[in-house]
Amino acid sequence: MDKFFIRGGNRLVGTIRVSGAKNSALPCMAAAILTEDEVTLENIPQVWDIATERRLLTSMGAEVELGHGSADHRTAISCRSLSDPVAKYEIVKTMRASSLVLGPLLARAGMARVAMPGGCAIGGRPIDLHIKGLEKMGATILQEHGYLEARAEKLRGAHLVFDKITVTGTEDLLMAAVLAEGETVMENCAREPEVTDLAALLCAMGARIEGAGSAVIKVHGVASLHGAHYRINPDRIEAGTFLIAGAITAGDLVVADCNPEHLAAVITVLQNAGALIDIIAPDAVRVRASGQLTAGDISTEEYPGFPTDMQAQYMALATQAEGVSLIKENIFENRFMHVQELVRMGANIKVDGRTAAVRGPSKLSAAAVMCSDLRASASLVLAALVADGESILDRVYHMDRGYERFEEKLQGVGAQIQRMGNVFASNEVEGTAG
Ligand code: UD1
């Protein structure tokens, strides 16, 4: 298993580029199920979750071609034949977003068999709202042997009101609605840019959608969709992580190839912490910090609020800020696994229910720490960048799920970070043999 070795203390200076959004790429790849034609997507990040989605689509009979060389972020997907509309447990268990194929499979093939996702490190993550919406559109869904068996000869437009805002739930039902008969009105929808990205692709494929990006989305079902060529938006969570990397290291970083509009909540929080932020181009943000940061409270919310996917990274920053920062996690019930690892590095953090109180600044000291999920890993990298000495991060495969060439990008702006593959595993094997 790969590890990161990170020596703290360097200011990050220079330009760092953001990849395409993983959370847009996943539903957009699933959208290819809706047509027999080829869908070509540009700016697809090369991360594990994308490789998993590719595996999922090919296991159903799709052809997924990845670009090479200068086109290595292009993916062409052809779902002409969907011989096996099943999302197998072996794949779903490694990536919960696999449940995104439920809506499009039902719409296209009239049936779907999708393994029920279990819990995950950050909480229960049910998909009851996906199921409820599809049933309202006329699907019959049975649960058996850990699988959902869904059938619908023809989905019908419906009036859907989400009890709770769900990102992939909105995306899943949107993909079902575009081929349903008649009009679907969806209320209390997620307004995340990833939903807007998916809707833009679906419109390019011939769908009729109004209101994506707002709480109410209207869809006029069409008989069929055609192929399209579409470029995925930049990853706002990767961009936000880099902004924090610049601020926490008292650096001077240009975060390029991003969409500053999608970063508004994160930018405001960083400005309140004392970082200087300039939007220097329509796709670039510069962050500078002096080394004196101020504590500030955050509360995670659905977009356009402060993203839950940035909570762990902000906590690393809060350990370096003067005063007490209260961090409230409203979206997931168990998203504080990074806390104990940060405490092992010398942070002063107390958790009470869904709120963590971080008292700073703490002098962090390097330690061997364990990554527990994607964003928790990013938080530990950020902490290690300012810790005294060399930290070793284990289980960086969590990071590889969603950050593309993270260590290379950070090296390019002056971080001392190295990836080592299997060093300890091979030592252990040798040790055993000896
Ligand atoms: C997506 C993102 C994830 C992000 C999250 C919240 C992808 C692939 N992942 O996850 O990175 O952290 O949004 O911004 O886009 N819920 C239910 N029933 C449902 C669905 C959700 O109760 O049927 C609850 C969840 O338990 C959670 C909340 O709704 O408490 C939000 O979850 P949701 O927006 O669905 O998260 P994901 O779409 O899985």
Tab-separated table of C-alpha atoms and ligand atoms in Angstrom:
chain	number	residue	atom	x	y	z
A	1	MET	CA	0.000	0.000	0.000
A	2	ASP	CA	1.372	3.400	-0.949
A	3	LYS	CA	2.381	5.934	1.655
A	4	PHE	CA	3.192	9.621	1.543
A	5	PHE	CA	6.300	10.939	3.241
A	6	ILE	CA	5.867	14.649	3.891
A	7	ARG	CA	8.425	16.992	5.422
A	8	GLY	CA	6.726	20.121	6.706
A	9	GLY	CA	7.895	23.699	6.720
A	10	ASN	CA	7.988	24.799	3.084
A	11	ARG	CA	5.910	27.726	1.826
A	12	LEU	CA	3.994	26.774	-1.309
A	13	VAL	CA	4.730	29.216	-4.115
A	14	GLY	CA	3.805	29.106	-7.794
A	15	THR	CA	0.936	27.927	-9.949
A	16	ILE	CA	-1.030	24.743	-9.372
A	17	ARG	CA	-3.615	23.402	-11.830
A	18	VAL	CA	-6.975	21.920	-11.010
A	19	SER	CA	-8.302	18.781	-12.734
A	20	GLY	CA	-11.856	18.070	-13.838
A	21	ALA	CA	-14.475	17.448	-11.159
A	22	LYS	CA	-14.706	13.809	-10.111
A	23	ASN	CA	-18.235	14.339	-8.809
A	24	SER	CA	-19.351	15.721	-12.182
A	25	ALA	CA	-17.522	13.078	-14.160
A	26	LEU	CA	-19.239	10.210	-12.315
A	27	PRO	CA	-22.865	11.178	-13.141
A	28	CYS	CA	-21.860	12.321	-16.633
A	29	MET	CA	-20.355	8.901	-17.362
A	30	ALA	CA	-23.555	7.288	-16.063
A	31	ALA	CA	-25.571	9.559	-18.384
A	32	ALA	CA	-23.998	7.789	-21.364
A	33	ILE	CA	-26.264	4.846	-20.486
A	34	LEU	CA	-29.202	6.929	-21.721
A	35	THR	CA	-28.222	6.740	-25.402
A	36	GLU	CA	-27.057	4.207	-27.969
A	37	ASP	CA	-24.721	6.835	-29.439
A	38	GLU	CA	-21.231	7.676	-28.283
A	39	VAL	CA	-20.748	10.260	-25.528
A	40	THR	CA	-17.316	11.870	-25.374
A	41	LEU	CA	-16.273	13.607	-22.176
A	42	GLU	CA	-13.260	15.903	-21.835
A	43	ASN	CA	-11.420	16.914	-18.651
A	44	ILE	CA	-12.077	13.588	-16.924
A	45	PRO	CA	-9.730	13.322	-13.933
A	46	GLN	CA	-7.540	10.246	-13.786
A	47	VAL	CA	-8.519	9.001	-10.351
A	48	TRP	CA	-9.575	5.636	-8.988
A	49	ASP	CA	-13.290	6.402	-8.766
A	50	ILE	CA	-13.299	7.065	-12.500
A	51	ALA	CA	-11.521	3.770	-13.134
A	52	THR	CA	-14.170	2.083	-10.973
A	53	GLU	CA	-16.999	3.710	-12.933
A	54	ARG	CA	-15.366	2.554	-16.131
A	55	ARG	CA	-15.236	-0.975	-14.735
A	56	LEU	CA	-18.899	-0.700	-13.775
A	57	LEU	CA	-19.976	0.419	-17.255
A	58	THR	CA	-17.884	-2.171	-19.087
A	59	SER	CA	-19.252	-4.923	-16.814
A	60	MET	CA	-22.698	-3.999	-18.174
A	61	GLY	CA	-21.586	-4.305	-21.782
A	62	ALA	CA	-20.571	-0.704	-22.520
A	63	GLU	CA	-17.414	0.231	-24.406
A	64	VAL	CA	-15.344	2.814	-22.574
A	65	GLU	CA	-12.292	4.167	-24.309
A	66	LEU	CA	-9.770	6.300	-22.480
A	67	GLY	CA	-7.712	8.833	-24.445
A	68	HIS	CA	-3.930	8.602	-24.578
A	69	GLY	CA	-1.122	11.134	-24.735
A	70	SER	CA	-2.382	14.702	-25.035
A	71	ALA	CA	-5.974	13.394	-24.938
A	72	ASP	CA	-5.472	11.435	-21.738
A	73	HIS	CA	-8.375	13.194	-20.028
A	74	ARG	CA	-10.873	12.236	-22.721
A	75	THR	CA	-13.255	9.320	-22.350
A	76	ALA	CA	-15.521	8.027	-25.092
A	77	ILE	CA	-18.391	5.836	-23.914
A	78	SER	CA	-20.671	3.764	-26.090
A	79	CYS	CA	-23.613	2.024	-24.449
A	80	ARG	CA	-25.013	0.644	-27.717
A	81	SER	CA	-25.328	-2.752	-26.133
A	82	LEU	CA	-26.168	-3.040	-22.451
A	83	SER	CA	-26.160	-6.788	-22.215
A	84	ASP	CA	-26.091	-6.956	-18.420
A	85	PRO	CA	-27.831	-4.019	-16.652
A	86	VAL	CA	-26.447	-4.993	-13.260
A	87	ALA	CA	-24.292	-3.005	-10.845
A	88	LYS	CA	-22.488	-5.769	-8.988
A	89	TYR	CA	-21.750	-5.617	-5.289
A	90	GLU	CA	-18.008	-6.079	-5.872
A	91	ILE	CA	-18.003	-2.715	-7.624
A	92	VAL	CA	-20.710	-0.854	-5.671
A	93	LYS	CA	-19.027	-1.610	-2.339
A	94	THR	CA	-15.904	0.255	-3.434
A	95	MET	CA	-17.767	3.303	-4.736
A	96	ARG	CA	-21.149	4.320	-3.424
A	97	ALA	CA	-21.747	6.652	-6.368
A	98	SER	CA	-22.367	3.451	-8.379
A	99	SER	CA	-26.017	3.827	-7.355
A	100	LEU	CA	-26.091	6.652	-9.931
A	101	VAL	CA	-26.697	4.042	-12.640
A	102	LEU	CA	-30.088	3.055	-11.189
A	103	GLY	CA	-32.102	5.881	-12.811
A	104	PRO	CA	-30.447	5.767	-16.242
A	105	LEU	CA	-30.609	1.957	-16.467
A	106	LEU	CA	-34.309	1.962	-15.671
A	107	ALA	CA	-34.960	4.722	-18.188
A	108	ARG	CA	-32.988	3.049	-20.939
A	109	ALA	CA	-33.414	-0.691	-20.356
A	110	GLY	CA	-36.654	-0.787	-18.340
A	111	MET	CA	-34.881	-2.739	-15.641
A	112	ALA	CA	-31.888	-2.511	-13.329
A	113	ARG	CA	-30.244	-4.664	-10.700
A	114	VAL	CA	-28.115	-2.575	-8.436
A	115	ALA	CA	-26.357	-3.765	-5.290
A	116	MET	CA	-27.434	-1.860	-2.179
A	117	PRO	CA	-24.551	0.283	-1.009
A	118	GLY	CA	-23.639	-0.392	2.595
A	119	GLY	CA	-22.618	2.262	5.092
A	120	CYS	CA	-19.326	4.024	4.662
A	121	ALA	CA	-16.757	5.624	6.902
A	122	ILE	CA	-18.535	8.981	7.046
A	123	GLY	CA	-22.070	7.783	7.744
A	124	GLY	CA	-25.024	5.615	6.750
A	125	ARG	CA	-25.560	7.076	3.286
A	126	PRO	CA	-28.936	5.559	2.407
A	127	ILE	CA	-30.502	5.792	-1.070
A	128	ASP	CA	-34.140	5.732	0.045
A	129	LEU	CA	-34.824	9.045	-1.691
A	130	HIS	CA	-33.625	7.681	-5.047
A	131	ILE	CA	-35.985	4.713	-4.594
A	132	LYS	CA	-38.948	6.807	-3.490
A	133	GLY	CA	-38.617	9.091	-6.513
A	134	LEU	CA	-38.333	6.228	-9.009
A	135	GLU	CA	-41.370	4.522	-7.487
A	136	LYS	CA	-43.342	7.731	-7.941
A	137	MET	CA	-42.337	7.618	-11.594
A	138	GLY	CA	-43.902	4.187	-11.920
A	139	ALA	CA	-41.030	1.827	-11.130
A	140	THR	CA	-41.474	-1.313	-9.077
A	141	ILE	CA	-38.512	-1.857	-6.809
A	142	LEU	CA	-37.835	-4.966	-4.761
A	143	GLN	CA	-35.002	-5.557	-2.337
A	144	GLU	CA	-33.562	-9.035	-2.383
A	145	HIS	CA	-30.242	-10.633	-1.492
A	146	GLY	CA	-28.602	-7.228	-1.044
A	147	TYR	CA	-29.751	-6.035	-4.469
A	148	LEU	CA	-32.411	-3.631	-5.685
A	149	GLU	CA	-34.415	-5.077	-8.558
A	150	ALA	CA	-36.091	-2.228	-10.375
A	151	ARG	CA	-38.515	-2.505	-13.278
A	152	ALA	CA	-40.572	-0.044	-15.277
A	153	GLU	CA	-41.893	-0.628	-18.734
A	154	LYS	CA	-42.033	3.112	-19.215
A	155	LEU	CA	-41.229	5.704	-16.559
A	156	ARG	CA	-43.836	8.455	-16.203
A	157	GLY	CA	-43.214	12.085	-15.334
A	158	ALA	CA	-44.131	12.916	-11.733
A	159	HIS	CA	-44.107	15.626	-9.101
A	160	LEU	CA	-41.194	14.791	-6.803
A	161	VAL	CA	-40.344	16.582	-3.585
A	162	PHE	CA	-37.086	15.547	-1.899
A	163	ASP	CA	-37.491	15.242	1.901
A	164	LYS	CA	-33.804	16.074	2.173
A	165	ILE	CA	-31.397	17.638	-0.289
A	166	THR	CA	-29.355	14.925	-1.972
A	167	VAL	CA	-26.757	15.475	-4.687
A	168	THR	CA	-26.595	12.053	-6.312
A	169	GLY	CA	-30.319	11.566	-5.625
A	170	THR	CA	-31.105	14.697	-7.663
A	171	GLU	CA	-28.761	13.471	-10.407
A	172	ASP	CA	-30.174	9.944	-10.464
A	173	LEU	CA	-33.784	11.109	-10.762
A	174	LEU	CA	-32.877	13.767	-13.300
A	175	MET	CA	-31.393	11.047	-15.508
A	176	ALA	CA	-34.552	8.963	-15.084
A	177	ALA	CA	-36.828	11.913	-15.870
A	178	VAL	CA	-35.228	12.938	-19.166
A	179	LEU	CA	-36.592	9.815	-20.904
A	180	ALA	CA	-39.834	9.569	-18.902
A	181	GLU	CA	-43.196	10.163	-20.522
A	182	GLY	CA	-44.461	13.679	-19.802
A	183	GLU	CA	-43.287	16.350	-17.390
A	184	THR	CA	-41.391	15.851	-14.145
A	185	VAL	CA	-41.137	18.590	-11.547
A	186	MET	CA	-38.483	18.055	-8.876
A	187	GLU	CA	-38.545	20.222	-5.753
A	188	ASN	CA	-35.918	20.738	-3.039
A	189	CYS	CA	-33.181	19.693	-5.470
A	190	ALA	CA	-29.455	19.921	-4.824
A	191	ARG	CA	-28.045	23.103	-6.400
A	192	GLU	CA	-24.436	21.859	-6.560
A	193	PRO	CA	-22.458	22.790	-9.705
A	194	GLU	CA	-22.126	19.060	-10.402
A	195	VAL	CA	-25.913	18.864	-10.915
A	196	THR	CA	-25.696	21.796	-13.332
A	197	ASP	CA	-22.806	20.096	-15.132
A	198	LEU	CA	-24.832	16.911	-15.588
A	199	ALA	CA	-27.890	18.877	-16.776
A	200	ALA	CA	-25.754	20.689	-19.355
A	201	LEU	CA	-24.504	17.366	-20.725
A	202	LEU	CA	-28.055	15.954	-20.810
A	203	CYS	CA	-29.256	19.052	-22.708
A	204	ALA	CA	-26.383	18.586	-25.174
A	205	MET	CA	-27.732	15.032	-25.633
A	206	GLY	CA	-31.178	16.409	-26.487
A	207	ALA	CA	-32.868	16.499	-23.065
A	208	ARG	CA	-35.260	19.317	-22.131
A	209	ILE	CA	-34.428	20.593	-18.658
A	210	GLU	CA	-35.166	23.913	-16.945
A	211	GLY	CA	-33.970	25.195	-13.604
A	212	ALA	CA	-30.860	23.045	-12.975
A	213	GLY	CA	-28.810	24.851	-10.336
A	214	SER	CA	-31.977	26.017	-8.552
A	215	ALA	CA	-34.156	24.171	-6.053
A	216	VAL	CA	-36.854	23.379	-8.631
A	217	ILE	CA	-36.013	21.487	-11.810
A	218	LYS	CA	-38.535	20.869	-14.594
A	219	VAL	CA	-37.977	18.149	-17.150
A	220	HIS	CA	-39.974	17.534	-20.310
A	221	GLY	CA	-39.362	13.912	-21.185
A	222	VAL	CA	-38.171	13.117	-24.711
A	223	ALA	CA	-38.384	9.840	-26.639
A	224	SER	CA	-34.643	9.383	-27.069
A	225	LEU	CA	-31.287	11.069	-26.542
A	226	HIS	CA	-28.304	11.274	-28.877
A	227	GLY	CA	-24.530	11.381	-28.442
A	228	ALA	CA	-22.652	14.495	-27.364
A	229	HIS	CA	-19.204	15.913	-26.749
A	230	TYR	CA	-18.916	17.668	-23.404
A	231	ARG	CA	-16.223	19.184	-21.184
A	232	ILE	CA	-16.475	18.583	-17.420
A	233	ASN	CA	-16.154	21.575	-15.058
A	234	PRO	CA	-13.101	22.007	-12.814
A	235	ASP	CA	-13.093	20.286	-9.425
A	236	ARG	CA	-14.094	22.888	-6.827
A	237	ILE	CA	-13.060	20.673	-3.910
A	238	GLU	CA	-9.571	20.118	-5.300
A	239	ALA	CA	-9.333	23.877	-5.943
A	240	GLY	CA	-10.481	24.646	-2.392
A	241	THR	CA	-7.947	22.175	-0.993
A	242	PHE	CA	-5.154	24.000	-2.848
A	243	LEU	CA	-6.386	27.387	-1.597
A	244	ILE	CA	-6.080	26.078	1.951
A	245	ALA	CA	-2.631	24.641	1.135
A	246	GLY	CA	-1.533	28.132	0.085
A	247	ALA	CA	-3.007	29.760	3.186
A	248	ILE	CA	-1.784	27.225	5.754
A	249	THR	CA	1.819	27.333	4.488
A	250	ALA	CA	1.882	31.176	4.395
A	251	GLY	CA	2.446	30.728	0.683
A	252	ASP	CA	1.690	32.586	-2.526
A	253	LEU	CA	-0.221	30.240	-4.774
A	254	VAL	CA	-2.130	30.689	-8.010
A	255	VAL	CA	-4.834	28.066	-8.292
A	256	ALA	CA	-5.401	27.837	-12.041
A	257	ASP	CA	-8.013	26.138	-14.241
A	258	CYS	CA	-10.699	26.577	-11.595
A	259	ASN	CA	-14.091	28.277	-11.503
A	260	PRO	CA	-13.932	31.005	-8.816
A	261	GLU	CA	-17.737	31.304	-8.718
A	262	HIS	CA	-17.975	27.766	-7.352
A	263	LEU	CA	-15.502	28.653	-4.592
A	264	ALA	CA	-17.355	31.645	-3.097
A	265	ALA	CA	-18.083	30.078	0.317
A	266	VAL	CA	-14.533	28.776	0.722
A	267	ILE	CA	-13.030	32.098	-0.380
A	268	THR	CA	-15.123	34.034	2.172
A	269	VAL	CA	-14.024	31.708	4.980
A	270	LEU	CA	-10.354	32.055	3.994
A	271	GLN	CA	-10.637	35.839	3.822
A	272	ASN	CA	-12.172	35.855	7.313
A	273	ALA	CA	-9.176	33.779	8.453
A	274	GLY	CA	-6.860	36.524	7.181
A	275	ALA	CA	-5.735	35.141	3.817
A	276	LEU	CA	-5.513	37.519	0.874
A	277	ILE	CA	-7.519	36.206	-2.047
A	278	ASP	CA	-7.549	37.731	-5.539
A	279	ILE	CA	-9.486	36.465	-8.497
A	280	ILE	CA	-6.812	37.213	-11.087
A	281	ALA	CA	-8.530	35.687	-14.122
A	282	PRO	CA	-11.920	34.138	-14.896
A	283	ASP	CA	-10.317	30.772	-14.136
A	284	ALA	CA	-7.621	31.563	-11.573
A	285	VAL	CA	-7.477	32.554	-7.919
A	286	ARG	CA	-4.381	33.745	-6.063
A	287	VAL	CA	-4.034	33.091	-2.336
A	288	ARG	CA	-1.453	34.691	-0.074
A	289	ALA	CA	-1.103	34.485	3.675
A	290	SER	CA	1.276	35.968	6.194
A	291	GLY	CA	1.461	33.132	8.676
A	292	GLN	CA	-0.941	34.798	11.109
A	293	LEU	CA	-4.360	33.277	10.702
A	294	THR	CA	-7.478	34.006	12.758
A	295	ALA	CA	-9.974	31.436	14.048
A	296	GLY	CA	-13.445	31.378	12.495
A	297	ASP	CA	-16.568	29.233	12.795
A	298	ILE	CA	-17.979	27.232	9.911
A	299	SER	CA	-21.065	25.148	9.457
A	300	THR	CA	-21.286	22.750	6.521
A	301	GLU	CA	-24.286	23.185	4.266
A	302	GLU	CA	-25.544	22.249	0.853
A	303	TYR	CA	-24.319	24.432	-2.022
A	304	PRO	CA	-23.932	27.388	-2.059
A	305	GLY	CA	-22.988	26.938	1.625
A	306	PHE	CA	-19.614	25.742	2.907
A	307	PRO	CA	-19.118	22.201	1.496
A	308	THR	CA	-18.889	19.183	3.768
A	309	ASP	CA	-16.156	17.983	1.396
A	310	MET	CA	-13.980	20.930	2.598
A	311	GLN	CA	-14.655	20.530	6.330
A	312	ALA	CA	-11.650	18.308	7.101
A	313	GLN	CA	-9.266	20.554	5.161
A	314	TYR	CA	-10.566	23.651	6.964
A	315	MET	CA	-9.983	21.887	10.267
A	316	ALA	CA	-6.288	21.507	9.418
A	317	LEU	CA	-6.165	25.262	8.778
A	318	ALA	CA	-8.009	25.994	12.035
A	319	THR	CA	-5.245	24.228	14.001
A	320	GLN	CA	-2.944	27.045	12.817
A	321	ALA	CA	-5.346	29.927	13.484
A	322	GLU	CA	-5.358	32.093	16.602
A	323	GLY	CA	-8.394	31.409	18.815
A	324	VAL	CA	-11.208	28.860	18.873
A	325	SER	CA	-12.885	27.738	15.628
A	326	LEU	CA	-16.199	25.910	15.934
A	327	ILE	CA	-16.742	23.489	13.065
A	328	LYS	CA	-20.239	22.088	12.685
A	329	GLU	CA	-20.860	19.132	10.352
A	330	ASN	CA	-24.494	19.143	9.255
A	331	ILE	CA	-24.466	16.796	6.264
A	332	PHE	CA	-22.906	13.536	7.476
A	333	GLU	CA	-23.163	12.154	11.011
A	334	ASN	CA	-19.682	10.703	11.329
A	335	ARG	CA	-17.321	12.919	9.445
A	336	PHE	CA	-14.701	13.670	12.102
A	337	MET	CA	-12.346	10.703	11.656
A	338	HIS	CA	-9.453	13.024	10.864
A	339	VAL	CA	-9.760	14.588	14.326
A	340	GLN	CA	-7.903	11.863	16.213
A	341	GLU	CA	-5.096	11.840	13.670
A	342	LEU	CA	-4.754	15.651	13.848
A	343	VAL	CA	-4.698	15.377	17.646
A	344	ARG	CA	-1.879	12.820	17.356
A	345	MET	CA	0.048	15.506	15.474
A	346	GLY	CA	-0.467	17.950	18.347
A	347	ALA	CA	-3.764	19.670	17.472
A	348	ASN	CA	-6.109	20.762	20.253
A	349	ILE	CA	-9.580	19.594	19.164
A	350	LYS	CA	-12.634	18.624	21.209
A	351	VAL	CA	-15.651	17.028	19.576
A	352	ASP	CA	-19.134	17.351	21.006
A	353	GLY	CA	-21.739	15.650	18.808
A	354	ARG	CA	-21.634	17.274	15.396
A	355	THR	CA	-19.391	20.160	16.492
A	356	ALA	CA	-15.616	20.221	16.781
A	357	ALA	CA	-13.914	23.024	18.712
A	358	VAL	CA	-10.394	23.656	17.451
A	359	ARG	CA	-8.120	25.814	19.599
A	360	GLY	CA	-5.112	27.222	17.799
A	361	PRO	CA	-2.485	27.833	16.926
A	362	SER	CA	-0.872	24.500	17.779
A	363	LYS	CA	2.653	23.590	16.895
A	364	LEU	CA	2.125	20.396	14.930
A	365	SER	CA	4.755	17.688	15.052
A	366	ALA	CA	5.209	15.082	12.352
A	367	ALA	CA	3.745	11.650	13.022
A	368	ALA	CA	2.730	8.436	11.323
A	369	VAL	CA	-0.971	8.831	10.607
A	370	MET	CA	-3.728	6.880	8.880
A	371	CYS	CA	-5.981	8.176	6.118
A	372	SER	CA	-9.595	7.144	6.683
A	373	ASP	CA	-11.466	8.701	3.767
A	374	LEU	CA	-10.874	10.902	0.778
A	375	ARG	CA	-11.143	14.365	2.345
A	376	ALA	CA	-9.696	13.277	5.696
A	377	SER	CA	-6.562	12.318	3.756
A	378	ALA	CA	-6.348	15.796	2.275
A	379	SER	CA	-6.645	17.276	5.764
A	380	LEU	CA	-3.707	15.177	6.984
A	381	VAL	CA	-1.565	16.204	4.010
A	382	LEU	CA	-2.278	19.861	4.816
A	383	ALA	CA	-1.370	19.358	8.476
A	384	ALA	CA	1.819	17.504	7.516
A	385	LEU	CA	2.848	20.422	5.272
A	386	VAL	CA	3.213	22.619	8.380
A	387	ALA	CA	4.285	19.991	10.899
A	388	ASP	CA	7.772	19.886	12.310
A	389	GLY	CA	9.626	16.898	10.824
A	390	GLU	CA	8.603	14.101	8.455
A	391	SER	CA	5.112	12.652	8.596
A	392	ILE	CA	4.160	9.311	7.101
A	393	LEU	CA	0.614	8.995	5.774
A	394	ASP	CA	-0.649	5.478	5.414
A	395	ARG	CA	-3.530	4.287	3.185
A	396	VAL	CA	-3.184	7.066	0.641
A	397	TYR	CA	-5.360	4.977	-1.680
A	398	HIS	CA	-8.218	6.936	-0.133
A	399	MET	CA	-6.651	10.054	-1.597
A	400	ASP	CA	-6.144	8.417	-5.000
A	401	ARG	CA	-9.900	7.869	-5.232
A	402	GLY	CA	-10.451	11.534	-5.909
A	403	TYR	CA	-7.266	13.612	-6.229
A	404	GLU	CA	-5.265	13.338	-9.446
A	405	ARG	CA	-1.458	13.260	-9.082
A	406	PHE	CA	-1.820	15.162	-5.814
A	407	GLU	CA	1.772	14.748	-4.669
A	408	GLU	CA	3.190	15.741	-8.063
A	409	LYS	CA	1.089	18.890	-8.127
A	410	LEU	CA	2.234	19.842	-4.607
A	411	GLN	CA	5.883	19.075	-5.431
A	412	GLY	CA	5.571	21.529	-8.328
A	413	VAL	CA	4.908	24.393	-5.898
A	414	GLY	CA	7.604	23.487	-3.409
A	415	ALA	CA	6.161	20.856	-1.066
A	416	GLN	CA	8.432	18.090	0.167
A	417	ILE	CA	6.161	15.125	-0.467
A	418	GLN	CA	7.122	11.706	-1.796
A	419	ARG	CA	5.065	8.654	-2.580
A	420	MET	CA	6.518	5.326	-1.617
A	421	GLY	CA	4.844	2.177	-2.813
A	422	ASN	CA	4.879	-0.992	-0.797
A	423	VAL	CA	8.015	-0.097	1.161
A	424	PHE	CA	6.774	-1.577	4.373
A	425	ALA	CA	4.849	-4.407	2.756
A	426	SER	CA	8.023	-5.680	1.071
A	427	ASN	CA	10.033	-5.211	4.284
A	428	GLU	CA	7.418	-7.211	6.138
A	429	VAL	CA	7.553	-9.982	3.586
A	430	GLU	CA	11.344	-10.020	3.700
A	431	GLY	CA	11.229	-9.879	7.488
A	432	THR	CA	8.923	-12.878	7.612
A	433	ALA	CA	11.083	-14.817	5.204
A	434	GLY	CA	14.195	-14.013	7.225
B	1	UD1	C1	-22.344	13.701	-2.818
B	1	UD1	C2	-20.875	13.763	-3.126
B	1	UD1	C3	-20.063	13.799	-1.846
B	1	UD1	C4	-20.543	14.928	-0.952
B	1	UD1	C5	-22.051	14.857	-0.747
B	1	UD1	C6	-22.603	16.060	0.015
B	1	UD1	C7	-20.759	12.565	-5.236
B	1	UD1	C8	-20.315	11.345	-5.966
B	1	UD1	N1	-20.516	12.596	-3.926
B	1	UD1	O1	-22.571	12.484	-2.118
B	1	UD1	O2	-18.695	13.998	-2.196
B	1	UD1	O3	-19.918	14.833	0.308
B	1	UD1	O4	-22.722	14.807	-2.015
B	1	UD1	O5	-22.273	17.230	-0.635
B	1	UD1	O6	-21.267	13.496	-5.817
B	1	UD1	N2	-29.518	10.985	2.152
B	1	UD1	C9	-30.624	10.274	2.555
B	1	UD1	N3	-31.281	9.505	1.624
B	1	UD1	C10	-30.889	9.417	0.328
B	1	UD1	C11	-29.755	10.154	-0.080
B	1	UD1	C12	-29.088	10.929	0.850
B	1	UD1	O7	-31.008	10.321	3.729
B	1	UD1	O8	-31.538	8.696	-0.454
B	1	UD1	C13	-28.779	11.835	3.128
B	1	UD1	C14	-27.341	11.358	3.359
B	1	UD1	O9	-27.277	10.361	4.343
B	1	UD1	C15	-26.672	12.644	3.796
B	1	UD1	C16	-27.412	13.726	3.001
B	1	UD1	O10	-28.637	13.125	2.582
B	1	UD1	O11	-26.874	12.867	5.160
B	1	UD1	C17	-26.674	14.223	1.788
B	1	UD1	O12	-26.234	13.135	1.017
B	1	UD1	P1	-26.066	13.215	-0.560
B	1	UD1	O13	-26.170	14.619	-1.024
B	1	UD1	O14	-26.989	12.216	-1.186
B	1	UD1	O15	-24.577	12.707	-0.738
B	1	UD1	P2	-24.057	11.918	-1.968
B	1	UD1	O16	-24.847	12.328	-3.164
B	1	UD1	O17	-23.922	10.477	-1.642
